[in-house]
Short mmCIF file of C-alpha atoms in Angstrom, two decimals:
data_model
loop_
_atom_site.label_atom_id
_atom_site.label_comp_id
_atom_site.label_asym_id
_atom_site.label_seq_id
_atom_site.Cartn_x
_atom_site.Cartn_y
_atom_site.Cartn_z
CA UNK A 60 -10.82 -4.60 2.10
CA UNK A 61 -8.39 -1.57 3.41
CA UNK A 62 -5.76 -1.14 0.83
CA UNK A 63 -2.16 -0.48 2.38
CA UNK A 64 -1.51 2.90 2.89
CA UNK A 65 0.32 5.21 0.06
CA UNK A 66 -2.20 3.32 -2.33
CA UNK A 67 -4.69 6.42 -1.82
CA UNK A 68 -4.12 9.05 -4.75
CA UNK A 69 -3.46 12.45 -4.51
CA UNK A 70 -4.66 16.22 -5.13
CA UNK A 71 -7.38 17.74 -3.57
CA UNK A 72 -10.67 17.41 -5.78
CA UNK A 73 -10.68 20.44 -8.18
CA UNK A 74 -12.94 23.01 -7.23
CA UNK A 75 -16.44 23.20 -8.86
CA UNK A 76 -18.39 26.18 -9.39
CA UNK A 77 -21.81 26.28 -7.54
CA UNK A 78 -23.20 26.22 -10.84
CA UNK A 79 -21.67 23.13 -11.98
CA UNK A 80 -22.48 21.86 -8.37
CA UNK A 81 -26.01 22.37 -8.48
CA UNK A 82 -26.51 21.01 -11.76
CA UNK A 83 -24.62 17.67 -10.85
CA UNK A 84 -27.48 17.38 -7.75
CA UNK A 85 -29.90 18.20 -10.54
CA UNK A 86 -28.72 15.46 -12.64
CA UNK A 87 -28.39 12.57 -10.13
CA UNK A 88 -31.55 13.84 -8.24
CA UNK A 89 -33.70 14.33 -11.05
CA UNK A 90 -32.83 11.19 -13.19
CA UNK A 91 -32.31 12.76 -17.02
CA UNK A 92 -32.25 10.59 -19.79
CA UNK A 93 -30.00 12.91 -21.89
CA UNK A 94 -26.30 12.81 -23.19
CA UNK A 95 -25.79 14.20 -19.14
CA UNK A 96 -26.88 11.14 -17.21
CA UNK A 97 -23.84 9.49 -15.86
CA UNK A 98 -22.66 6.20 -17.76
CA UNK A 99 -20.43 4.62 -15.21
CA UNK A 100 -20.42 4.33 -11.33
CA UNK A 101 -17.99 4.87 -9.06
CA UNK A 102 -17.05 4.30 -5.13
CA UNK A 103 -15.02 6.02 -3.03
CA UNK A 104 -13.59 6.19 0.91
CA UNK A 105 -10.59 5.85 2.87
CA UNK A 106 -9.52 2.34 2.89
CA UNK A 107 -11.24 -0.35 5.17
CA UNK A 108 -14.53 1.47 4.34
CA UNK A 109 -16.06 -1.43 2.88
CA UNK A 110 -15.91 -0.06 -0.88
CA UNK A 111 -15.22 -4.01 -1.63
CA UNK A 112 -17.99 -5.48 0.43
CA UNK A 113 -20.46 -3.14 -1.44
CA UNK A 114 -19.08 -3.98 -4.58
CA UNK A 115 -20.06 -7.77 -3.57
CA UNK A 116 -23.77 -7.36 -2.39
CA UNK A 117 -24.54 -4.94 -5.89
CA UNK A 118 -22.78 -7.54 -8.04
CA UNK A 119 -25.01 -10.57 -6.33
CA UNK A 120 -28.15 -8.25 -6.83
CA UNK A 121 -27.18 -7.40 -10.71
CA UNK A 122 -26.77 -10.95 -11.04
CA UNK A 123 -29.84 -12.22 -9.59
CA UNK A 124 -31.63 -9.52 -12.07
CA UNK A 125 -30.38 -10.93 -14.93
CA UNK A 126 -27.68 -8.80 -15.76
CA UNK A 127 -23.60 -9.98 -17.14
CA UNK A 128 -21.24 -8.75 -15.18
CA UNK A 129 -17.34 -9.19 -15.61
CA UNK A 130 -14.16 -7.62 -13.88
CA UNK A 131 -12.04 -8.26 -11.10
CA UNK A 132 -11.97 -7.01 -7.73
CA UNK A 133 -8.59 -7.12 -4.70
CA UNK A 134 -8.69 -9.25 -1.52
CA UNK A 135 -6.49 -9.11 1.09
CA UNK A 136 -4.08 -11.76 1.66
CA UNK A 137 -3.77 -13.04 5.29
CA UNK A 138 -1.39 -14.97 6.96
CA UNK A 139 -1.49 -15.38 10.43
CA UNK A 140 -3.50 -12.86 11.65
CA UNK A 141 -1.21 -10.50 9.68
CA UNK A 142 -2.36 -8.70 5.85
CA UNK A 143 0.98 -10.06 3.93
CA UNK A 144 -0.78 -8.58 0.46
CA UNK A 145 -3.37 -8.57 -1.92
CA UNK A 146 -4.64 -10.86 -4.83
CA UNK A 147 -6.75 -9.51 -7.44
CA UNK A 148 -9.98 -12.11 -8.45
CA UNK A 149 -12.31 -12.16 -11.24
CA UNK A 150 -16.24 -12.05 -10.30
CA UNK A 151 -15.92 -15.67 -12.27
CA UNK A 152 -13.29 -16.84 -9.70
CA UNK A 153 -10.42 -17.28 -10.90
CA UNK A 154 -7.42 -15.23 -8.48
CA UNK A 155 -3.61 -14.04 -9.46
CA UNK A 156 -1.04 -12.28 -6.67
CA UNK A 157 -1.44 -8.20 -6.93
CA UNK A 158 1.24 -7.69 -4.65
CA UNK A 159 3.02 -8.79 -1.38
CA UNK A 160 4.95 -7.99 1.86
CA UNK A 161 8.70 -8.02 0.27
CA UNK A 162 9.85 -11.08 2.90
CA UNK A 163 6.62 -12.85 2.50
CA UNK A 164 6.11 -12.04 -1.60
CA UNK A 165 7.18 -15.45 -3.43
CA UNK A 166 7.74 -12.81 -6.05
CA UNK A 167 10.54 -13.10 -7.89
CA UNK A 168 12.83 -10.85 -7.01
CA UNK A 169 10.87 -9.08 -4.96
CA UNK A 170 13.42 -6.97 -2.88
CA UNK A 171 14.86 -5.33 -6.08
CA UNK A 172 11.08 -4.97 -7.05
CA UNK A 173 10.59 -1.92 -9.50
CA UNK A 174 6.63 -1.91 -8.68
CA UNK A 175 6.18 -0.68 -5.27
CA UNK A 176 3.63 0.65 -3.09
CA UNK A 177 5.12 1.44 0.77
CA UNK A 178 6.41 -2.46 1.89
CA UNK A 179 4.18 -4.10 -0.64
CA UNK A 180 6.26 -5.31 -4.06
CA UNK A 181 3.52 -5.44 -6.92
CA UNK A 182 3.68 -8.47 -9.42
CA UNK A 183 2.84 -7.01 -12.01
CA UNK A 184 2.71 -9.50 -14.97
CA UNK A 185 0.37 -11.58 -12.74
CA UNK A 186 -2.01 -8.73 -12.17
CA UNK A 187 -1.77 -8.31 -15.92
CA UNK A 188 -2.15 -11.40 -17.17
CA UNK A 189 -5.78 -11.93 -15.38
CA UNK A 190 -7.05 -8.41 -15.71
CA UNK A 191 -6.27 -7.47 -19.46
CA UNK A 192 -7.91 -10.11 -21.43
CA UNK A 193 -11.45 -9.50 -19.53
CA UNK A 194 -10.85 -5.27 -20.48
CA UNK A 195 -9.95 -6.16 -23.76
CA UNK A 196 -13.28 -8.35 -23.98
CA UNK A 197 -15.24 -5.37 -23.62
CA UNK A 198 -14.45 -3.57 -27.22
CA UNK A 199 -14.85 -7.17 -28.94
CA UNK A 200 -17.45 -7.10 -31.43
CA UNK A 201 -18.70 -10.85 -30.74
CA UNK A 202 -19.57 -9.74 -27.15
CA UNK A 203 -22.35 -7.25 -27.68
CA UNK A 204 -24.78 -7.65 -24.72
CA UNK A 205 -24.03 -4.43 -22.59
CA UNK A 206 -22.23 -5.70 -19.50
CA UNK A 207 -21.12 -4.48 -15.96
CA UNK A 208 -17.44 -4.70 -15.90
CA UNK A 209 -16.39 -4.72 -12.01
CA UNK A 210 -12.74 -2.56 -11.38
CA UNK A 211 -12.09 -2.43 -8.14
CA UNK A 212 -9.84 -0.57 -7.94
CA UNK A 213 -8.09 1.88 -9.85
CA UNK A 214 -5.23 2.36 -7.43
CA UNK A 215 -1.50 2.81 -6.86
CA UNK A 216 -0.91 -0.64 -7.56
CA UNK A 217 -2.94 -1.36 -10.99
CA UNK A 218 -1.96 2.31 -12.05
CA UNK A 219 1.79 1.27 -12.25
CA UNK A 220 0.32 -1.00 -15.95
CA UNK A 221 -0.29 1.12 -18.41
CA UNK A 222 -1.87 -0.96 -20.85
CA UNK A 223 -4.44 -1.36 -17.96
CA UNK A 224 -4.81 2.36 -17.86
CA UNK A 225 -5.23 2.40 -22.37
CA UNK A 226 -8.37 -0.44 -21.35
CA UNK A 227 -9.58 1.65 -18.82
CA UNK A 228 -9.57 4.43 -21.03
CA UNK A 229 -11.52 2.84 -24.13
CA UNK A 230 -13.96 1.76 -21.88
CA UNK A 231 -14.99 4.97 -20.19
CA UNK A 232 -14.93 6.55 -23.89
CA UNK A 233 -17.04 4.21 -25.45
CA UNK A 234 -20.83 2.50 -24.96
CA UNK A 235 -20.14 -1.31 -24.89
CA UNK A 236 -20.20 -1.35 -21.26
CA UNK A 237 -21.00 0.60 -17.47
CA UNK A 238 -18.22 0.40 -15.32
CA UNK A 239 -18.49 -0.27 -11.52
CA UNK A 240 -15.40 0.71 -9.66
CA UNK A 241 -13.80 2.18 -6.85
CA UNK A 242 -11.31 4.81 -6.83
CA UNK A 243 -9.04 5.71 -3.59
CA UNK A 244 -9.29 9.18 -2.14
CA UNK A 245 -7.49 12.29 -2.37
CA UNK A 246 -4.37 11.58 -0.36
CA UNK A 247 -0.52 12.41 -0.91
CA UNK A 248 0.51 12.89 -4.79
CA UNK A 249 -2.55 13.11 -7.25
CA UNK A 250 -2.74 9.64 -9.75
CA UNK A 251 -3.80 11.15 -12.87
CA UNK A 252 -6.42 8.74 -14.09
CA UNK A 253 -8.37 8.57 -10.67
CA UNK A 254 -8.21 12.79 -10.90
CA UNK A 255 -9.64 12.43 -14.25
CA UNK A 256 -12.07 9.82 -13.31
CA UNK A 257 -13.45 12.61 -10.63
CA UNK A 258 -14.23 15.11 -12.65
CA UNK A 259 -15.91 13.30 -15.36
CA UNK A 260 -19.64 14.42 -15.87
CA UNK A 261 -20.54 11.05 -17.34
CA UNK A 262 -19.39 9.25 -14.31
CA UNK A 263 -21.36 9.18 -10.76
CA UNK A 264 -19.43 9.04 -7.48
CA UNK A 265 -20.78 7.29 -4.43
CA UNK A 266 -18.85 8.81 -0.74
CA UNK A 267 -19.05 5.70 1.26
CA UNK A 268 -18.97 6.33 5.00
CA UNK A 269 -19.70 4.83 8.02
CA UNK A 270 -23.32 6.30 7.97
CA UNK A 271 -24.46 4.68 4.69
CA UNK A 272 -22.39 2.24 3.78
CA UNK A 273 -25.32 -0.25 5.22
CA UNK A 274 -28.08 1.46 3.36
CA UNK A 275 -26.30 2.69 -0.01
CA UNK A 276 -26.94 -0.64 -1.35
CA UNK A 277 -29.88 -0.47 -3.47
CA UNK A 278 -29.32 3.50 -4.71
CA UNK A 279 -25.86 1.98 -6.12
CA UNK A 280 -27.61 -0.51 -7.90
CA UNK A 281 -30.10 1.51 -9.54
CA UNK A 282 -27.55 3.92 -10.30
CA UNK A 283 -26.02 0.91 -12.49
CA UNK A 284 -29.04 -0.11 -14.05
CA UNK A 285 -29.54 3.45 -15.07
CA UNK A 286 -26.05 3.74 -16.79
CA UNK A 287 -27.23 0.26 -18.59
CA UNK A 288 -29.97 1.06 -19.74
CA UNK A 289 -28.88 4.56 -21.25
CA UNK A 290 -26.28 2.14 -23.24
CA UNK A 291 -28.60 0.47 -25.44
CA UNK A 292 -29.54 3.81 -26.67
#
């Protein structure tokens, strides 16, 4: 689903040598198995895209291969006719309030709201209370099958929790799990952890247009299975 506007990040993508250029083609094109292949995937577009749809259809096919896969993705809220907000929701189901229209929130407070993106008032502690215990899941010892965790997305909204930002963090450092997650585009004032996520060489970023967001499918899924398999290295 389109995320409200303001929730795209900023800065223009740093510029990369051709050098560094060709050799990320090389490495996504050619499939290496060293320390360079990428160990988390990521989408990207202007909101409405369908970054959220394609995160569905490659969770169902990871899924009906076999693989875990945890996490939480957004869904728009709708109330007659009209987007009032957003609810985050586990891939297991369960859903919390990410944020609302101030008039329609039910959040406490919500007009003095200090988490704010445009007219939406965040609720924080609910976003926090369903997404932090599945991050913190992924450095627990007991769960050692390499899972998929699902973050979708790393936006405005989430950004303004910065123990989500610490999980986020130990996950992309370490090699209990692949993430599968979109970030927002370049837009307005740069987020820091979506610029970082960018130019990470061990992460792989999908463009989704128009044009291939109905045949991208499949290449994101491999892509995943890839990062997965490099794990149990």
């Amino acid at each position: 689903g389109g995320r409200a506007p303001g929730s795209a990040d900023g800065a223009r993508r740093a510029p990369r040598s051709a050098d560094g250029a060709r050799r990320a083609h090389w490495r996504e094109e050619d499939g290496r198995t060293d320390g360079e292949m990428s160990r988390h995937v990521f989408l990207t577009g202007p909101p409405g895209i369908g970054k959220t749809t394609l995160i569905h259809k490659t969770i169902d096919v990871l899924k009906t291969s076999g693989i875990p896969v945890d996490g939480f993705y957004t869904e728009e809220v709708r109330k007659n006719g009209r987007r009032v907000g957003f609810d985050v929701v586990t891939v297991s189901g369960k859903r919390g309030t990410l944020s609302r229209i101030s008039n329609d929130s039910g959040i406490p407070n919500s007009r003095r709201c200090e988490y704010r993106v445009g007219q939406y008032a965040v609720d924080l502690p609910s976003f926090e209370r369903l997404v932090l215990p599945l991050l913190e899941k992924v450095n627990d010892r007991e769960d050692m099958e390499k899972k998929v965790y699902v973050i979708d997305e790393i936006g405005k909204m989430e950004l303004f929790s910065e123990p989500f930002i610490q999980s986020v963090h130990q996950i992309l450092d370490g090699v209990g799990a692949t993430i599968l997650g979109t970030i927002p585009v370049s837009k307005g004032k740069p987020l820091r952890l979506v610029e970082e996520i960018r130019s990470r060489r061990e992460v792989k970023i999908f463009n989704i247009t128009k044009d291939n967001r109905n045949s991208i499918v499949q290449e994101i899924v491999t892509s995943v299975q890839d990062c997965r398999k490099l794990k149990g290295n």
